[in-house]
Short mmCIF file of C-alpha atoms in Angstrom, two decimals:
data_model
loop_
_atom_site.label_atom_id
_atom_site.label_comp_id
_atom_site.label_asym_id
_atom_site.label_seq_id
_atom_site.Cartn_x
_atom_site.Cartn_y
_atom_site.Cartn_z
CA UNK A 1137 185.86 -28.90 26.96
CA UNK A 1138 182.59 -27.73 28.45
CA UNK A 1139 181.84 -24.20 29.05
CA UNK A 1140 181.26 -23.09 32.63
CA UNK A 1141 178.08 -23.38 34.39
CA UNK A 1142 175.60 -20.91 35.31
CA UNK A 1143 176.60 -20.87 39.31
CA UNK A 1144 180.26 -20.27 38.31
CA UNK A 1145 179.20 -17.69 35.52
CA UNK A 1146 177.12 -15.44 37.83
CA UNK A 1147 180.15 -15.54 40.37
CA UNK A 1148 180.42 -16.20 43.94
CA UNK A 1149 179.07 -12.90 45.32
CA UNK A 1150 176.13 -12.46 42.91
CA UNK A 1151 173.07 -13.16 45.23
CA UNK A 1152 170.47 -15.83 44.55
CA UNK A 1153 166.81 -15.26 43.37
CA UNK A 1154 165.42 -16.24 46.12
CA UNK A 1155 167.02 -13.66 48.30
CA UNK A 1156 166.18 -11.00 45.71
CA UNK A 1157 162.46 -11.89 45.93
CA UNK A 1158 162.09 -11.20 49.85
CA UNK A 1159 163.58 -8.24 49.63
CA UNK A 1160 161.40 -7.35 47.48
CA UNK A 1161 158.46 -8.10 49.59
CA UNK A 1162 159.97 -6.67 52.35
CA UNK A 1163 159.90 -3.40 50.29
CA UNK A 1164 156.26 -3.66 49.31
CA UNK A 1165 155.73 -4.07 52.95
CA UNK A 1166 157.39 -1.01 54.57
CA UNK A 1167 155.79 1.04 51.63
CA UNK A 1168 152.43 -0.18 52.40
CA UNK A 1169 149.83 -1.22 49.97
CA UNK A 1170 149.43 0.62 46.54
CA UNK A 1171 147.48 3.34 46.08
CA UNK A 1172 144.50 1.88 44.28
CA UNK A 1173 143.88 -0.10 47.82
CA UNK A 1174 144.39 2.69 50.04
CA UNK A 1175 141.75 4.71 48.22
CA UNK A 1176 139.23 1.89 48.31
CA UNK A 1177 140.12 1.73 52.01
CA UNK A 1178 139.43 5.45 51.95
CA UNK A 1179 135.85 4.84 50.26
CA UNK A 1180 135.04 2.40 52.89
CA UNK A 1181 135.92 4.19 55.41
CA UNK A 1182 134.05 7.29 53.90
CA UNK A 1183 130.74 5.25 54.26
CA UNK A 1184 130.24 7.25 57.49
CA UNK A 1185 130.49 10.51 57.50
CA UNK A 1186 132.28 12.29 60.18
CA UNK A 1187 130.06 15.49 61.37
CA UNK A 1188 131.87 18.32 62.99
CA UNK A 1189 130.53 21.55 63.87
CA UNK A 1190 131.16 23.15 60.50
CA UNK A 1191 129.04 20.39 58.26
CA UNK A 1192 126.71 19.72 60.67
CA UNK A 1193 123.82 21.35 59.24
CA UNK A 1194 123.75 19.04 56.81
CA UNK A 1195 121.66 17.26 59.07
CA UNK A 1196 118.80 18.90 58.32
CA UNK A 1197 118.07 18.39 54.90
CA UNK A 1198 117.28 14.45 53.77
CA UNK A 1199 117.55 11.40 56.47
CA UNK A 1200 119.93 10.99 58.56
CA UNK A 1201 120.99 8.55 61.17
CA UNK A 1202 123.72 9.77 63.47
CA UNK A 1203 125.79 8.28 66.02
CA UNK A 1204 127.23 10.18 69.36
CA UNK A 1205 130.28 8.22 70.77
CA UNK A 1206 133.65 8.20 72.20
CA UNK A 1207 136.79 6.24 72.07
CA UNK A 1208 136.58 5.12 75.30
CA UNK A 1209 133.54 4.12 75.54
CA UNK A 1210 133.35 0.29 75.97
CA UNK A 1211 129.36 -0.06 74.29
CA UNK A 1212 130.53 2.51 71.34
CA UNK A 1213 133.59 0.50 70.45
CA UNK A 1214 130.89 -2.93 70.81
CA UNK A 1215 128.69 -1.57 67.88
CA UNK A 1216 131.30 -0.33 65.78
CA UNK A 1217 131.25 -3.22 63.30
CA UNK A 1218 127.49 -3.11 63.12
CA UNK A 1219 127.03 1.00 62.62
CA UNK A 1220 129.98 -0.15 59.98
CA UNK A 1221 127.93 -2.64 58.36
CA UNK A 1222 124.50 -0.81 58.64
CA UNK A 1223 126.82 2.43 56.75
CA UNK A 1224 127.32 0.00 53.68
CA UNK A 1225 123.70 -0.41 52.72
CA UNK A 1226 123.08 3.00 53.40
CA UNK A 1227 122.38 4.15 49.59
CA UNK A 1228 119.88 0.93 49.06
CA UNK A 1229 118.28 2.51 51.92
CA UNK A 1230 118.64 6.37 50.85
CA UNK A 1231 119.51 7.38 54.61
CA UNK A 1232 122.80 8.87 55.20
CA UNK A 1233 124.98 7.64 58.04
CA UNK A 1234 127.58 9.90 60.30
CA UNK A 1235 129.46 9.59 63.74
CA UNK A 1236 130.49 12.35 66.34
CA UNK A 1237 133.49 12.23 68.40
CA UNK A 1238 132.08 14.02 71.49
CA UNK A 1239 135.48 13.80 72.96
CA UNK A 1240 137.10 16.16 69.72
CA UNK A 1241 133.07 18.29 69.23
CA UNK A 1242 132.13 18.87 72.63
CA UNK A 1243 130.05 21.87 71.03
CA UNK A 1244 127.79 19.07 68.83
CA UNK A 1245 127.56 17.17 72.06
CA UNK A 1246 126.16 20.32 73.54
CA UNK A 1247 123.77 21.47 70.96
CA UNK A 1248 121.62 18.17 70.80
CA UNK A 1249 122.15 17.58 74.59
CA UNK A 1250 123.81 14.25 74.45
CA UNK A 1251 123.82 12.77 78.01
CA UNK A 1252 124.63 8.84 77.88
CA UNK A 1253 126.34 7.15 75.11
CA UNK A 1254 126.48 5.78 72.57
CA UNK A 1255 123.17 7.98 71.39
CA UNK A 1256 121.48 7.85 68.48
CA UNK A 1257 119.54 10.30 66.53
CA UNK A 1258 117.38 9.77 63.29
CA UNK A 1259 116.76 13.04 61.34
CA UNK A 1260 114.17 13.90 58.47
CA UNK A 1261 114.06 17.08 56.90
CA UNK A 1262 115.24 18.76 60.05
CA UNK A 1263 113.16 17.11 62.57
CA UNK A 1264 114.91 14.94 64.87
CA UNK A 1265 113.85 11.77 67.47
CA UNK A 1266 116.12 9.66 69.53
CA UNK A 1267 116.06 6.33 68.55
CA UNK A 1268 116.34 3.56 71.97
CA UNK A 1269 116.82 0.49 69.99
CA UNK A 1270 119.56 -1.85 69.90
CA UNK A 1271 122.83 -0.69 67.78
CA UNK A 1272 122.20 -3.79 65.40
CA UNK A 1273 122.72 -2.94 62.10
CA UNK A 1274 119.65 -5.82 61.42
CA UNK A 1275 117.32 -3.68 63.85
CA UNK A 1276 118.38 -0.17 61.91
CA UNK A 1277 117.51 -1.00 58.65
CA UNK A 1278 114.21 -2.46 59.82
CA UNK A 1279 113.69 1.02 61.49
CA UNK A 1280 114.04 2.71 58.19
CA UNK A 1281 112.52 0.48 56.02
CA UNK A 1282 109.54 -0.20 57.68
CA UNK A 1283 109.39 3.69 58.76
CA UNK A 1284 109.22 2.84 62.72
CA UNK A 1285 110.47 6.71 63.48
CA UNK A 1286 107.14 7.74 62.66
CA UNK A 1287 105.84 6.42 65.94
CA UNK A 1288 108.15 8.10 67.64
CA UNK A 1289 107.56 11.31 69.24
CA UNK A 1290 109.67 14.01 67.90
CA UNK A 1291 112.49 15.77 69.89
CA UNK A 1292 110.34 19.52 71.27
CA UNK A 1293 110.77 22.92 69.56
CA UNK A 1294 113.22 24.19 72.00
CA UNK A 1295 115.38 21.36 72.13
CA UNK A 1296 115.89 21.23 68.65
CA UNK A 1297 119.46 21.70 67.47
CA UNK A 1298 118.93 24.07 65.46
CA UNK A 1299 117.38 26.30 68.03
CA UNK A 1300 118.45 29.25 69.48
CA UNK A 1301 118.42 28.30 73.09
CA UNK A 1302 120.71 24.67 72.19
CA UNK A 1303 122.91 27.23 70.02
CA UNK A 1304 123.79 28.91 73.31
CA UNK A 1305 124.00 25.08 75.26
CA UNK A 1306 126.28 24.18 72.38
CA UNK A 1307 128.82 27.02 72.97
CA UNK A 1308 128.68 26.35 76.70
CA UNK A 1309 129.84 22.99 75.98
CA UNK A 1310 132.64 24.34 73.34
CA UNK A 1311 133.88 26.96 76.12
CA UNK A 1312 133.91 23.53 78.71
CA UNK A 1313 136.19 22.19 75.95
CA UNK A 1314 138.25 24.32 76.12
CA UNK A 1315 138.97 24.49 79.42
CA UNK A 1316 139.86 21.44 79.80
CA UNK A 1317 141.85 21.91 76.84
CA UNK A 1318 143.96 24.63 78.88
CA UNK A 1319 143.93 22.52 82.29
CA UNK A 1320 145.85 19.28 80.71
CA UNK A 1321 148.15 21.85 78.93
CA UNK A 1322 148.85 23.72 82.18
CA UNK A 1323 149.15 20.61 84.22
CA UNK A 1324 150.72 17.99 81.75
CA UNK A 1325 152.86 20.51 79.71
CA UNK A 1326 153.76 23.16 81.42
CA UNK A 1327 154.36 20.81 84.82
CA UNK A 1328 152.05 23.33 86.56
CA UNK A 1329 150.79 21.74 90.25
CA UNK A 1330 146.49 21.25 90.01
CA UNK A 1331 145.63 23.60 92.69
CA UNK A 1332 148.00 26.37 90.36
CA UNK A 1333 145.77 25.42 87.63
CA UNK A 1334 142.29 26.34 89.25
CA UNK A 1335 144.05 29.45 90.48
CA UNK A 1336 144.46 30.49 87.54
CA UNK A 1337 141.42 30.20 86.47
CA UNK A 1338 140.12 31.49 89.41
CA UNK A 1339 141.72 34.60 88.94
CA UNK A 1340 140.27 34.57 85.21
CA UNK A 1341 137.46 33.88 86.29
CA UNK A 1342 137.59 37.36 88.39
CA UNK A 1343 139.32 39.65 85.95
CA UNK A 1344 137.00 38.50 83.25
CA UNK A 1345 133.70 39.42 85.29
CA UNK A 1346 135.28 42.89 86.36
CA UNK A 1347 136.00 43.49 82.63
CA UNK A 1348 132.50 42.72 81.67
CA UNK A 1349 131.02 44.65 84.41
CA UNK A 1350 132.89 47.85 83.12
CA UNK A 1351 131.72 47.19 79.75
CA UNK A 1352 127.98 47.25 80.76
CA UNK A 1353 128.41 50.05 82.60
CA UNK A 1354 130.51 51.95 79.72
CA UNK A 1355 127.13 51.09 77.37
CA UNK A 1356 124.52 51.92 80.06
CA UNK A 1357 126.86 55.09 80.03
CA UNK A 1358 126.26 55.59 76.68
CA UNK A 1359 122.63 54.65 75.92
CA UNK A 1360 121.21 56.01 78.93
CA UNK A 1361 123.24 58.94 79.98
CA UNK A 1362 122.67 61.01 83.39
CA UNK A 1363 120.93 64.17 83.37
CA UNK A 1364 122.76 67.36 84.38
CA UNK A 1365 123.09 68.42 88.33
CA UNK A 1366 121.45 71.80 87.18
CA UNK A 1367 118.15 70.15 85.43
CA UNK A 1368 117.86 67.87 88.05
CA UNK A 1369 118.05 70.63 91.03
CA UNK A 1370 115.73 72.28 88.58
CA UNK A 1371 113.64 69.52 88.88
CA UNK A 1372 114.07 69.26 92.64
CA UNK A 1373 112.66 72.88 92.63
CA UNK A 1374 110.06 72.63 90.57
CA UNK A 1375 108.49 69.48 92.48
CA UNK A 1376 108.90 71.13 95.75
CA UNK A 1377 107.09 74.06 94.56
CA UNK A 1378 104.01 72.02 93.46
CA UNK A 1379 104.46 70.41 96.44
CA UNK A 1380 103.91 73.95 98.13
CA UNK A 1381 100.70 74.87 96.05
CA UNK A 1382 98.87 71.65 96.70
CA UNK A 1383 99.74 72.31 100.58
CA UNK A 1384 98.43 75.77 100.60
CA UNK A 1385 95.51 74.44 98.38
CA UNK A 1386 94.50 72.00 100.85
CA UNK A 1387 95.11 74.71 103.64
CA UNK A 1388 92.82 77.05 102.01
CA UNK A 1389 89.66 74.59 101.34
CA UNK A 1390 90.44 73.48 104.96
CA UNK A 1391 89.70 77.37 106.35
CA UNK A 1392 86.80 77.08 104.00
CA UNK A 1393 85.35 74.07 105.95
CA UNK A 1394 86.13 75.37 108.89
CA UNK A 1395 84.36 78.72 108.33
CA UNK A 1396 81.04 76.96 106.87
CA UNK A 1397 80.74 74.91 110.01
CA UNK A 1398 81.22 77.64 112.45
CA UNK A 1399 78.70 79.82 110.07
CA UNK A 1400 76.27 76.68 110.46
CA UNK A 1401 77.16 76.20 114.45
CA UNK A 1402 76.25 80.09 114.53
CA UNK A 1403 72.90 79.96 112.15
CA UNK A 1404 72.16 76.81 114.72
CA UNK A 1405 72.95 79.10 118.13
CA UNK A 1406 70.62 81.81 116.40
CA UNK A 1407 67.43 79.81 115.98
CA UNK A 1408 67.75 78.09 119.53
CA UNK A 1409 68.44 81.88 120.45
CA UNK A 1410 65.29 82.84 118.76
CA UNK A 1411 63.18 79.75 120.29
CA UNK A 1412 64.55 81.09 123.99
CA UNK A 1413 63.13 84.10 123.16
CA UNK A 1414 59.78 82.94 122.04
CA UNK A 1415 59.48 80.82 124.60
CA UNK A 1416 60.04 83.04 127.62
CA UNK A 1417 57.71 85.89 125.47
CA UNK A 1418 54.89 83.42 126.15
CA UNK A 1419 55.80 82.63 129.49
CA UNK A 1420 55.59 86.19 129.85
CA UNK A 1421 52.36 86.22 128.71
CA UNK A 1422 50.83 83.79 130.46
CA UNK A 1423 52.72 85.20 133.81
CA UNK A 1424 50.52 88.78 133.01
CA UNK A 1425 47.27 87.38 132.71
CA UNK A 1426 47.73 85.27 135.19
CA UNK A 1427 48.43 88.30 137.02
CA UNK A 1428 45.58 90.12 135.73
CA UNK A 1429 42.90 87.82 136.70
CA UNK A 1430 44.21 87.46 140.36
CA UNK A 1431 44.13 91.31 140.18
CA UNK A 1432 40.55 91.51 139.45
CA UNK A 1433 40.14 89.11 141.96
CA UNK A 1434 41.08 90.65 144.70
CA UNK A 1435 39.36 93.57 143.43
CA UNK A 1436 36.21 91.32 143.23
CA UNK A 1437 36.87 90.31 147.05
CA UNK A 1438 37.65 93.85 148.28
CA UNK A 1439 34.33 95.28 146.97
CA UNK A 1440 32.52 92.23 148.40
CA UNK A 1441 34.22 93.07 151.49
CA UNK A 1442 33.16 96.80 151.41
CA UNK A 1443 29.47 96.02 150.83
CA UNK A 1444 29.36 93.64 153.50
CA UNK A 1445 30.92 95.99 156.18
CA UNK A 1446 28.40 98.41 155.07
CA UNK A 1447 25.36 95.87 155.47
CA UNK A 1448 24.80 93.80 158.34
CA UNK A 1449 27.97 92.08 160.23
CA UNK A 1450 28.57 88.68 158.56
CA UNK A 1451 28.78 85.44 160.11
CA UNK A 1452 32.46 85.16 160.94
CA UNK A 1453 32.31 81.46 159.79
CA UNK A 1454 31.14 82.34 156.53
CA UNK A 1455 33.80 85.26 156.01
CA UNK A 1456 36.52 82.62 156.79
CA UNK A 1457 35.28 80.14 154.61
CA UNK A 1458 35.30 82.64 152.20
CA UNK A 1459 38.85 83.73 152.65
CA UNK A 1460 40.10 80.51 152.49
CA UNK A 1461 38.86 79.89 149.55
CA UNK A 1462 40.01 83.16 147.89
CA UNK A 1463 43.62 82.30 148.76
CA UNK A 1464 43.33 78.56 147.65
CA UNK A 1465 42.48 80.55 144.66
CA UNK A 1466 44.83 82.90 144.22
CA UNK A 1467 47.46 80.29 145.31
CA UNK A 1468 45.86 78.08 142.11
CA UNK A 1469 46.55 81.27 139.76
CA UNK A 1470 49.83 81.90 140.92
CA UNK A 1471 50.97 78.16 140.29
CA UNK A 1472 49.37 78.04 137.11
CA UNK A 1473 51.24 81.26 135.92
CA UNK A 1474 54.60 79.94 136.83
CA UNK A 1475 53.99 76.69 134.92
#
């Protein structure tokens, strides 16, 4: 008699091999691949770095090319196969290659002033230039290899990342983060209406300048502090009494001026005085001989009159002749003595 066969010697409930085989896939499959594939997943991936605001300094040592993008962006997510691709042959090109989320570094975004997207930046040794060709991974190793940045003006002084005044534009752009950070929280988690939201920060907004305000005052306070009320009313005192001298200074040398020009207005009234006097001296003069020689005269006339009434009588035409013309004469004098 035979023995049994193999189907009746593994049973009827023992399960064929083909069933055990898909389960077994089906295993493999929910665990996912092995671990030596997910780690050369991981190296891909690694290809480009991802720069957040604690490596980013790296930047500025070597050559870099870095990418600003966002997961939303329709363009980004267009050129993410060939920034993928141009990553890979970044070590035959000895360039380093790195992305930035703007959307999770807002502060990055900030500090190199990124505008449109996707932007590009190309880096050497700390000096950076935008680079406005197409995202082709073709195009960006032809920028490297044949050195095209070097045509490129680089980005100014002050706008360099690394510069004070884009430190300060960076954490303007962290604190923006943030509060957006705190407006979907208040509005999506918390259920809070949108006007309560900017309320609230209105009201932050308020309390936080009032705080700052008394701090500044608190250090003016103590760096520059009042003087006392008795020096300063010493002060007071002592500028109003210098105040008082150069008053009675400039009253003083004002009696001074005054009493010069009266003493000159007086020395003046003396000498025209004195020129009166000199004046009508020689009027006087003149008026005395003037009176002197019609005085002699008439004394001249009399004693031609006396010796004529002793002669013979005159002609009376003669003697009035005569008479006029010794009061024409003495009229003459008389004029001449008052001039």
């Amino acid at each position: 008699m035979a023995g049994p066969s193999a189907r009746e010697a593994r049973g009827p409930g023992a399960p064929g091999l083909g069933v055990a085989v898909v389960a077994v896939a089906a295993a493999m499959a929910l665990a996912g691949p092995p671990p030596a594939a997910a780690a050369a997943g991981r190296e891909e991936q690694s290809r480009v770095r991802a720069m957040t605001s604690s490596n980013w300094t790296l930047v500025l040592e070597g050559e870099w090319m870095l990418k600003f993008y966002a997961p939303w962006c329709p363009a980004c997510l267009q050129t993410e196969s060939e920034w993928e691709t141009f990553a890979k042959n970044g070590e035959k090109l000895d360039v380093n290659v790195g992305k930035v989320d703007v959307t999770q570094e807002p502060g990055l975004s900030g500090r190199f002033f990124v505008t449109t997207l996707p932007t590009i930046f190309h880096a050497k040794d700390g000096i950076f230039r935008r680079y406005r060709g197409p995202g082709i991974s073709r195009d960006l190793q032809d920028y490297i290899l044949e050195k095209k940045w070097k045509a490129v003006e680089p980005v100014a002084g002050w706008k360099s990342p690394s510069s004070i005044i884009m430190s300060g534009m960076a954490g303007l752009f962290s604190l923006s983060g943030w509060i957006r950070q705190l407006h979907i929280y208040f509005t999506g988690t918390l259920g809070i209406p949108i006007w309560g939201s900017y309320f609230i920060f209105v009201i932050a907004t308020l309390m936080i300048g009032l705080v700052l305000g008394l701090i500044l005052v608190l250090l003016a306070d103590c760096f520059c502090p009042p003087k006392p009320q008795d020096e300063t009313d010493q002060s007071e005192l002592i500028e109003k009494e210098k105040e008082a001298l150069i008053v009675e200074d400039l009253g003083i040398s004002e009696e001074k001026k005054d009493l010069s020009d009266e003493e000159e207005e007086k020395d003046d009234l003396s000498e025209g005085e004195e020129d009166k006097d000199d004046d009508l001296s020689e009027r006087e003069e003149e008026r005395t001989n003037s009176n002197d020689e019609t005085s002699e005269e008439d004394s001249a006339v009399d004693e031609g009159s006396a010796t004529e009434e002793a002669g013979n009588v005159p002609d009376p035409k003669l003697t009035d002749v005569e008479a006029e013309s010794s009061v024409r004469q003495r009229k003459s004098h008389i004029a001449d003595g008052e001039q």
